Amino acid sequence: HDLEKGLKECLLKMGYDKLYSHQSEMFEQASQGQNIIITTGTASGKSLAFYLPVIQRIIKQPAKRALFIYPTKALAQDQQKNLQPFVDFFGAKILNIGVYDGDTPASQRKKIREEANIILTNPDMINSGFLPNHNQYGYPYIFANLCFVIIDELHAYRGAFGSHVSNVMKRLIRICRYHGASPQFLCSSATIANPKELAENICHKDFSHISQDGSPSPEKEVVFWQPPYVDSDKSFKRTVAQEMVDLLPRLVENDVRMIAFCASRKETEVVTKECRDILASKRGSVLSNKISGYRGGYTPEERRRIERDLSEGNLLGVVSTNALELGVDIGSLELVVMGGFPGTRASFWQQLGRAGRRAEKAYAILILNQKPVDQYLGLNP
């Protein structure tokens, strides 16, 4: 390949002796200046596929800039961890990475704008920080030297939110043109029906699509769980939350590492509290601390701590809203419990992909609620 010698050494040091076919295909097409959307499975190494062309360009020309856009703050933080080995290898003089979002302290912002050549951010920050100030505070330099815009988890930008982001990208391209730059777009998405069309609508450019997945994928077993009726005339079933409160403490007692998805923040809190109470009454605080909630509204420090405890194994289970559905790598989990069908196939496969990220067999339990879609799926799995 045309990989830089230094980058090859860095990959070998990180334990990659060869690339998957979709990663090398993306590298080759990106090197030719194509705009690309990649839609291989969860945990297939999509991130590495778009890191390589970007890092290669920046090693050759450290003055160049790249924007990585993520739908959530948690994801940007997680990707910063993944990029750290490259920084350690090349040194911060060549490769400088900064997370620039609402959580970034004001004291660090100026430094990131001036020094970071890879900036991790989200669409809101582009809209409220970057674009309105494009002629001041060090932004002109970023726009004039912008060579790559990476949009991860593209399937998150659908509906009204998607059309807003599409307008933000239109402004971004216009402002880059004003500063004399024309960035290349690299996007990734979960499996959806029309990725190329979505990418072209959001980024206003022509795209090529990479979908052939070259990575090994663990076997997955999905259990469809029908809650029982509570009354004799079969009008009411037990709720998803009640079933979860029965199931999750048993999983924790049996050392199963799992994640449970709830439909709302309130349900997340209720399920977490009841599971902890049950575990505390059986075994005291040792086990009740093994399960935690995760949702928007926690402080950044709390969220980082939960992600860290999960991947290090201090926590056995986490009860989450769909905030953890996107690609935050939380170590190898054995089981996913879904509290109701998440509403789209993309979300279903994303949630399912949280388990078995390390090539062991993965299990998922889909607890069906009373909604027509769930019950239809229960009859036609």
CSV table of C-alpha atoms in Angstrom, one decimal:
chain,number,residue,atom,x,y,z
A,1,HIS,CA,0.0,0.0,0.0
A,2,ASP,CA,0.9,3.7,-0.2
A,3,LEU,CA,0.8,4.0,3.6
A,4,GLU,CA,3.6,6.1,5.0
A,5,LYS,CA,6.4,4.1,6.6
A,6,GLY,CA,5.8,5.8,10.0
A,7,LEU,CA,2.1,5.0,9.8
A,8,LYS,CA,2.8,1.4,9.0
A,9,GLU,CA,5.1,1.1,12.0
A,10,CYS,CA,2.5,2.8,14.2
A,11,LEU,CA,-0.2,0.2,13.1
A,12,LEU,CA,2.1,-2.7,13.7
A,13,LYS,CA,2.9,-1.4,17.2
A,14,MET,CA,-0.9,-1.1,17.9
A,15,GLY,CA,-1.3,-4.7,16.9
A,16,TYR,CA,-2.6,-4.4,13.3
A,17,ASP,CA,-0.6,-6.7,11.0
A,18,LYS,CA,-3.1,-6.4,8.1
A,19,LEU,CA,-6.1,-4.3,7.2
A,20,TYR,CA,-9.6,-5.6,6.4
A,21,SER,CA,-10.6,-5.3,2.7
A,22,HIS,CA,-13.0,-2.5,3.4
A,23,GLN,CA,-10.4,-0.5,5.3
A,24,SER,CA,-7.8,-0.7,2.4
A,25,GLU,CA,-10.5,0.0,-0.2
A,26,MET,CA,-11.5,3.2,1.7
A,27,PHE,CA,-7.9,4.2,2.0
A,28,GLU,CA,-7.3,3.9,-1.7
A,29,GLN,CA,-10.4,5.7,-2.7
A,30,ALA,CA,-9.9,8.5,-0.2
A,31,SER,CA,-6.3,8.9,-1.5
A,32,GLN,CA,-7.8,9.5,-4.9
A,33,GLY,CA,-9.9,12.3,-3.5
A,34,GLN,CA,-13.3,10.6,-3.5
A,35,ASN,CA,-16.1,11.4,-1.1
A,36,ILE,CA,-17.0,8.1,0.6
A,37,ILE,CA,-19.8,6.6,2.7
A,38,ILE,CA,-19.0,3.2,4.4
A,39,THR,CA,-21.7,1.0,5.9
A,40,THR,CA,-20.0,-2.2,7.2
A,41,GLY,CA,-21.2,-3.9,10.4
A,42,THR,CA,-20.8,-2.8,14.0
A,43,ALA,CA,-17.3,-3.2,15.4
A,44,SER,CA,-15.9,-3.9,11.9
A,45,GLY,CA,-13.2,-1.2,12.3
A,46,LYS,CA,-15.0,1.7,10.4
A,47,SER,CA,-13.2,4.3,12.5
A,48,LEU,CA,-9.7,3.0,11.5
A,49,ALA,CA,-10.8,3.1,7.9
A,50,PHE,CA,-11.3,6.9,8.0
A,51,TYR,CA,-8.4,7.6,10.5
A,52,LEU,CA,-5.8,6.3,8.1
A,53,PRO,CA,-6.3,8.7,5.1
A,54,VAL,CA,-6.7,11.6,7.4
A,55,ILE,CA,-3.6,10.9,9.5
A,56,GLN,CA,-1.6,10.1,6.4
A,57,ARG,CA,-2.4,13.6,5.0
A,58,ILE,CA,-1.6,15.3,8.2
A,59,ILE,CA,1.7,13.6,8.8
A,60,LYS,CA,2.7,14.8,5.3
A,61,GLN,CA,1.3,18.3,5.9
A,62,PRO,CA,0.9,19.1,9.6
A,63,ALA,CA,-0.6,22.5,8.7
A,64,LYS,CA,-3.7,20.8,7.3
A,65,ARG,CA,-6.9,20.5,9.4
A,66,ALA,CA,-9.6,17.8,9.7
A,67,LEU,CA,-13.0,18.0,11.4
A,68,PHE,CA,-14.5,14.9,12.9
A,69,ILE,CA,-18.3,15.4,13.5
A,70,TYR,CA,-20.1,13.1,15.9
A,71,PRO,CA,-23.8,13.2,16.9
A,72,THR,CA,-23.0,13.0,20.7
A,73,LYS,CA,-20.4,14.4,23.1
A,74,ALA,CA,-19.8,10.9,24.5
A,75,LEU,CA,-18.8,9.6,21.1
A,76,ALA,CA,-16.3,12.4,20.5
A,77,GLN,CA,-14.7,11.7,23.9
A,78,ASP,CA,-14.5,8.0,23.1
A,79,GLN,CA,-12.9,8.6,19.7
A,80,GLN,CA,-10.3,10.8,21.3
A,81,LYS,CA,-9.2,7.8,23.3
A,82,ASN,CA,-9.0,5.7,20.1
A,83,LEU,CA,-6.8,8.3,18.4
A,84,GLN,CA,-4.4,8.7,21.4
A,85,PRO,CA,-2.1,5.9,20.3
A,86,PHE,CA,-1.4,7.7,17.1
A,87,VAL,CA,-0.6,10.9,19.0
A,88,ASP,CA,1.7,9.0,21.3
A,89,PHE,CA,3.5,7.5,18.4
A,90,PHE,CA,4.0,10.7,16.2
A,91,GLY,CA,4.1,13.2,19.0
A,92,ALA,CA,1.9,16.2,19.6
A,93,LYS,CA,4.0,18.4,17.3
A,94,ILE,CA,2.9,16.5,14.3
A,95,LEU,CA,-0.5,15.2,15.4
A,96,ASN,CA,-2.5,17.3,17.8
A,97,ILE,CA,-6.1,16.3,18.6
A,98,GLY,CA,-8.7,18.3,20.5
A,99,VAL,CA,-12.3,17.7,21.5
A,100,TYR,CA,-14.2,21.0,20.9
A,101,ASP,CA,-17.8,20.9,22.2
A,102,GLY,CA,-20.0,22.4,24.9
A,103,ASP,CA,-18.0,20.6,27.7
A,104,THR,CA,-14.6,22.1,26.5
A,105,PRO,CA,-13.4,24.7,29.1
A,106,ALA,CA,-13.0,28.2,27.8
A,107,SER,CA,-9.3,28.1,28.8
A,108,GLN,CA,-8.6,25.3,26.3
A,109,ARG,CA,-10.7,26.5,23.4
A,110,LYS,CA,-8.2,29.0,22.0
A,111,LYS,CA,-5.3,26.5,22.2
A,112,ILE,CA,-7.4,23.8,20.3
A,113,ARG,CA,-8.3,26.3,17.6
A,114,GLU,CA,-4.7,27.3,17.1
A,115,GLU,CA,-2.9,24.0,17.5
A,116,ALA,CA,-5.1,21.0,16.9
A,117,ASN,CA,-5.0,19.6,13.4
A,118,ILE,CA,-7.8,17.1,14.2
A,119,ILE,CA,-10.8,18.7,15.9
A,120,LEU,CA,-13.6,16.4,17.2
A,121,THR,CA,-16.9,18.2,17.5
A,122,ASN,CA,-20.7,17.9,16.9
A,123,PRO,CA,-23.1,19.7,14.5
A,124,ASP,CA,-24.3,22.1,17.2
A,125,MET,CA,-20.8,23.4,17.8
A,126,ILE,CA,-20.2,23.8,14.0
A,127,ASN,CA,-23.5,25.8,13.8
A,128,SER,CA,-23.0,28.0,16.9
A,129,GLY,CA,-19.3,28.3,17.2
A,130,PHE,CA,-17.4,27.7,13.9
A,131,LEU,CA,-19.6,29.1,11.2
A,132,PRO,CA,-20.7,32.5,12.7
A,133,ASN,CA,-17.1,33.3,13.7
A,134,HIS,CA,-15.4,32.1,10.6
A,135,ASN,CA,-13.5,35.4,10.2
A,136,GLN,CA,-12.1,35.8,13.7
A,137,TYR,CA,-10.6,33.9,16.7
A,138,GLY,CA,-8.3,31.7,14.6
A,139,TYR,CA,-11.1,30.1,12.7
A,140,PRO,CA,-10.0,31.5,9.3
A,141,TYR,CA,-6.9,29.4,9.5
A,142,ILE,CA,-8.9,26.2,10.2
A,143,PHE,CA,-11.3,26.8,7.3
A,144,ALA,CA,-8.5,27.8,4.8
A,145,ASN,CA,-6.7,24.5,5.6
A,146,LEU,CA,-9.6,22.2,6.0
A,147,CYS,CA,-8.9,19.0,3.9
A,148,PHE,CA,-11.3,16.4,5.5
A,149,VAL,CA,-14.7,16.5,7.1
A,150,ILE,CA,-15.6,13.2,8.7
A,151,ILE,CA,-19.2,12.5,9.7
A,152,ASP,CA,-19.6,9.4,11.8
A,153,GLU,CA,-22.9,7.7,12.6
A,154,LEU,CA,-24.6,9.3,9.6
A,155,HIS,CA,-27.9,7.4,10.1
A,156,ALA,CA,-28.5,9.6,13.2
A,157,TYR,CA,-29.1,12.6,10.9
A,158,ARG,CA,-32.6,11.7,9.6
A,159,GLY,CA,-35.9,13.6,9.7
A,160,ALA,CA,-36.0,17.3,10.7
A,161,PHE,CA,-32.6,17.0,12.5
A,162,GLY,CA,-31.0,15.6,9.3
A,163,SER,CA,-32.4,18.5,7.2
A,164,HIS,CA,-30.9,21.0,9.8
A,165,VAL,CA,-27.5,19.3,9.6
A,166,SER,CA,-27.7,19.3,5.8
A,167,ASN,CA,-28.1,23.1,5.9
A,168,VAL,CA,-25.2,23.4,8.3
A,169,MET,CA,-23.0,21.4,5.9
A,170,LYS,CA,-24.2,23.6,3.0
A,171,ARG,CA,-23.0,26.7,5.0
A,172,LEU,CA,-19.7,24.9,5.9
A,173,ILE,CA,-18.9,24.2,2.3
A,174,ARG,CA,-19.8,27.8,1.3
A,175,ILE,CA,-17.5,29.2,4.0
A,176,CYS,CA,-14.7,26.8,3.1
A,177,ARG,CA,-15.0,28.0,-0.5
A,178,TYR,CA,-14.8,31.7,0.7
A,179,HIS,CA,-11.5,30.8,2.5
A,180,GLY,CA,-10.3,28.9,-0.6
A,181,ALA,CA,-10.6,25.3,0.6
A,182,SER,CA,-12.7,22.4,-0.7
A,183,PRO,CA,-12.7,19.6,1.9
A,184,GLN,CA,-13.3,15.9,1.1
A,185,PHE,CA,-16.1,14.1,3.0
A,186,LEU,CA,-15.8,10.7,4.6
A,187,CYS,CA,-18.9,9.3,6.3
A,188,SER,CA,-19.9,6.1,8.1
A,189,SER,CA,-23.3,4.8,8.9
A,190,ALA,CA,-25.1,1.8,10.4
A,191,THR,CA,-26.8,-0.5,7.9
A,192,ILE,CA,-29.6,1.6,6.3
A,193,ALA,CA,-31.5,1.2,3.0
A,194,ASN,CA,-30.1,4.3,1.1
A,195,PRO,CA,-26.7,5.4,2.5
A,196,LYS,CA,-25.4,7.0,-0.7
A,197,GLU,CA,-28.5,9.1,-1.1
A,198,LEU,CA,-28.4,10.2,2.5
A,199,ALA,CA,-24.8,11.2,2.3
A,200,GLU,CA,-25.3,13.1,-0.9
A,201,ASN,CA,-28.4,14.9,0.6
A,202,ILE,CA,-26.5,15.9,3.8
A,203,CYS,CA,-23.1,16.8,2.3
A,204,HIS,CA,-24.2,18.1,-1.2
A,205,LYS,CA,-21.4,16.2,-3.0
A,206,ASP,CA,-21.2,13.0,-5.1
A,207,PHE,CA,-20.3,9.9,-3.0
A,208,SER,CA,-19.0,6.4,-3.6
A,209,HIS,CA,-20.4,3.6,-1.3
A,210,ILE,CA,-18.3,0.9,0.4
A,211,SER,CA,-20.5,-1.9,1.8
A,212,GLN,CA,-18.5,-5.1,1.5
A,213,ASP,CA,-17.5,-6.0,5.0
A,214,GLY,CA,-14.2,-7.8,5.3
A,215,SER,CA,-14.2,-8.2,9.1
A,216,PRO,CA,-15.1,-11.4,11.1
A,217,SER,CA,-18.4,-11.1,12.9
A,218,PRO,CA,-19.4,-13.1,16.0
A,219,GLU,CA,-22.5,-15.4,15.9
A,220,LYS,CA,-25.5,-13.7,17.3
A,221,GLU,CA,-28.6,-15.3,19.0
A,222,VAL,CA,-31.7,-13.1,19.5
A,223,VAL,CA,-34.4,-14.2,21.9
A,224,PHE,CA,-37.9,-12.6,21.5
A,225,TRP,CA,-39.4,-12.3,24.9
A,226,GLN,CA,-43.2,-12.0,25.3
A,227,PRO,CA,-44.2,-10.7,28.8
A,228,PRO,CA,-47.0,-12.8,30.4
A,229,TYR,CA,-50.6,-11.5,30.9
A,230,VAL,CA,-51.4,-10.2,34.4
A,231,ASP,CA,-55.2,-10.7,34.3
A,232,SER,CA,-57.4,-13.6,33.4
A,233,ASP,CA,-59.2,-11.9,30.5
A,234,LYS,CA,-55.8,-11.2,28.8
A,235,SER,CA,-56.1,-7.5,28.4
A,236,PHE,CA,-52.9,-6.4,30.2
A,237,LYS,CA,-49.3,-7.7,30.0
A,238,ARG,CA,-46.5,-7.1,32.4
A,239,THR,CA,-44.6,-4.0,31.4
A,240,VAL,CA,-41.1,-4.0,29.9
A,241,ALA,CA,-39.8,-2.3,33.1
A,242,GLN,CA,-41.3,-5.0,35.3
A,243,GLU,CA,-39.7,-7.8,33.2
A,244,MET,CA,-36.3,-6.0,33.3
A,245,VAL,CA,-36.4,-5.6,37.1
A,246,ASP,CA,-37.0,-9.4,37.3
A,247,LEU,CA,-34.3,-10.3,34.8
A,248,LEU,CA,-31.4,-7.9,35.3
A,249,PRO,CA,-30.6,-8.7,39.0
A,250,ARG,CA,-30.3,-12.4,38.1
A,251,LEU,CA,-27.9,-11.6,35.3
A,252,VAL,CA,-25.7,-9.5,37.7
A,253,GLU,CA,-25.7,-12.4,40.3
A,254,ASN,CA,-24.5,-14.7,37.5
A,255,ASP,CA,-21.7,-12.5,36.4
A,256,VAL,CA,-23.1,-11.7,33.0
A,257,ARG,CA,-21.8,-8.5,31.5
A,258,MET,CA,-24.7,-6.8,29.8
A,259,ILE,CA,-26.3,-3.6,28.7
A,260,ALA,CA,-30.1,-2.9,28.9
A,261,PHE,CA,-31.8,-0.3,26.7
A,262,CYS,CA,-34.8,1.5,28.0
A,263,ALA,CA,-37.2,3.7,26.0
A,264,SER,CA,-37.0,6.8,28.3
A,265,ARG,CA,-34.8,8.5,30.9
A,266,LYS,CA,-37.5,8.0,33.5
A,267,GLU,CA,-37.7,4.2,32.8
A,268,THR,CA,-33.9,4.1,32.9
A,269,GLU,CA,-33.8,5.6,36.4
A,270,VAL,CA,-36.7,3.4,37.7
A,271,VAL,CA,-35.2,0.2,36.4
A,272,THR,CA,-31.8,1.0,37.8
A,273,LYS,CA,-33.1,1.9,41.2
A,274,GLU,CA,-35.3,-1.1,41.6
A,275,CYS,CA,-32.5,-3.5,40.4
A,276,ARG,CA,-30.1,-2.0,42.9
A,277,ASP,CA,-32.7,-2.3,45.7
A,278,ILE,CA,-33.2,-6.0,44.9
A,279,LEU,CA,-29.5,-6.7,44.8
A,280,ALA,CA,-28.9,-4.7,48.0
A,281,SER,CA,-31.5,-6.7,49.9
A,282,LYS,CA,-29.9,-10.0,48.8
A,283,ARG,CA,-26.2,-9.3,49.0
A,284,GLY,CA,-25.7,-5.8,50.4
A,285,SER,CA,-23.9,-3.0,48.5
A,286,VAL,CA,-21.3,-5.2,46.9
A,287,LEU,CA,-23.6,-6.3,44.1
A,288,SER,CA,-25.9,-3.3,44.0
A,289,ASN,CA,-22.9,-1.2,42.9
A,290,LYS,CA,-22.3,-3.5,39.9
A,291,ILE,CA,-25.2,-2.0,38.0
A,292,SER,CA,-25.5,1.6,36.9
A,293,GLY,CA,-27.8,3.9,34.9
A,294,TYR,CA,-26.6,5.9,31.9
A,295,ARG,CA,-28.5,8.7,30.2
A,296,GLY,CA,-28.3,12.3,29.0
A,297,GLY,CA,-28.3,14.7,32.0
A,298,TYR,CA,-25.4,13.2,33.9
A,299,THR,CA,-22.3,15.4,34.2
A,300,PRO,CA,-19.5,14.7,31.8
A,301,GLU,CA,-17.4,13.3,34.6
A,302,GLU,CA,-20.1,10.8,35.7
A,303,ARG,CA,-20.6,9.6,32.1
A,304,ARG,CA,-16.8,9.2,31.6
A,305,ARG,CA,-16.6,7.2,34.8
A,306,ILE,CA,-19.4,4.8,33.9
A,307,GLU,CA,-17.9,4.2,30.4
A,308,ARG,CA,-14.5,3.5,32.1
A,309,ASP,CA,-16.0,1.2,34.8
A,310,LEU,CA,-17.8,-0.7,32.1
A,311,SER,CA,-14.8,-1.3,29.9
A,312,GLU,CA,-12.6,-2.2,32.9
A,313,GLY,CA,-15.2,-4.6,34.3
A,314,ASN,CA,-15.9,-2.8,37.6
A,315,LEU,CA,-19.5,-2.7,36.4
A,316,LEU,CA,-21.3,-5.8,35.2
A,317,GLY,CA,-24.4,-4.0,33.8
A,318,VAL,CA,-25.6,-0.7,32.6
A,319,VAL,CA,-29.2,0.4,32.1
A,320,SER,CA,-29.2,3.1,29.4
A,321,THR,CA,-31.3,5.2,27.1
A,322,ASN,CA,-30.3,5.0,23.4
A,323,ALA,CA,-27.4,7.3,24.4
A,324,LEU,CA,-25.0,4.3,24.4
A,325,GLU,CA,-26.5,2.9,21.1
A,326,LEU,CA,-23.9,4.7,19.0
A,327,GLY,CA,-20.3,3.6,18.7
A,328,VAL,CA,-18.9,4.2,22.2
A,329,ASP,CA,-16.7,1.2,22.7
A,330,ILE,CA,-17.6,-0.2,26.2
A,331,GLY,CA,-15.5,-3.4,26.2
A,332,SER,CA,-16.8,-6.9,25.4
A,333,LEU,CA,-20.4,-7.4,26.6
A,334,GLU,CA,-22.1,-10.8,26.5
A,335,LEU,CA,-25.7,-9.8,26.4
A,336,VAL,CA,-28.0,-6.9,25.2
A,337,VAL,CA,-31.4,-6.5,26.6
A,338,MET,CA,-33.7,-4.3,24.6
A,339,GLY,CA,-36.7,-2.9,26.3
A,340,GLY,CA,-39.0,-2.9,23.3
A,341,PHE,CA,-38.2,-2.6,19.6
A,342,PRO,CA,-36.1,0.6,19.2
A,343,GLY,CA,-38.2,1.7,16.3
A,344,THR,CA,-35.8,1.4,13.3
A,345,ARG,CA,-33.8,-1.4,11.9
A,346,ALA,CA,-30.6,0.8,12.1
A,347,SER,CA,-31.2,1.2,15.8
A,348,PHE,CA,-31.9,-2.5,16.3
A,349,TRP,CA,-28.7,-3.6,14.7
A,350,GLN,CA,-26.7,-0.9,16.5
A,351,GLN,CA,-28.0,-2.0,19.9
A,352,LEU,CA,-27.4,-5.6,19.0
A,353,GLY,CA,-23.9,-4.7,17.9
A,354,ARG,CA,-23.0,-3.6,21.5
A,355,ALA,CA,-22.5,-7.3,22.4
A,356,GLY,CA,-19.8,-9.7,21.3
A,357,ARG,CA,-17.5,-7.0,20.0
A,358,ARG,CA,-14.5,-9.3,20.6
A,359,ALA,CA,-15.5,-12.3,18.4
A,360,GLU,CA,-17.3,-14.4,21.1
A,361,LYS,CA,-20.9,-15.4,20.5
A,362,ALA,CA,-23.3,-12.6,21.4
A,363,TYR,CA,-26.8,-12.8,22.8
A,364,ALA,CA,-29.7,-10.4,22.7
A,365,ILE,CA,-33.1,-10.4,24.4
A,366,LEU,CA,-35.8,-8.3,22.8
A,367,ILE,CA,-38.5,-7.8,25.5
A,368,LEU,CA,-41.7,-6.9,23.5
A,369,ASN,CA,-44.0,-4.2,24.7
A,370,GLN,CA,-47.7,-3.8,23.9
A,371,LYS,CA,-47.1,-1.7,20.8
A,372,PRO,CA,-48.4,-3.1,17.5
A,373,VAL,CA,-44.9,-3.1,15.9
A,374,ASP,CA,-43.5,-5.1,18.8
A,375,GLN,CA,-46.3,-7.6,18.8
A,376,TYR,CA,-46.0,-8.0,15.0
A,377,LEU,CA,-42.3,-8.7,15.4
A,378,GLY,CA,-43.1,-11.2,18.1
A,379,LEU,CA,-45.4,-13.1,15.7
A,380,ASN,CA,-43.0,-12.7,12.7
A,381,PRO,CA,-39.5,-12.6,14.2
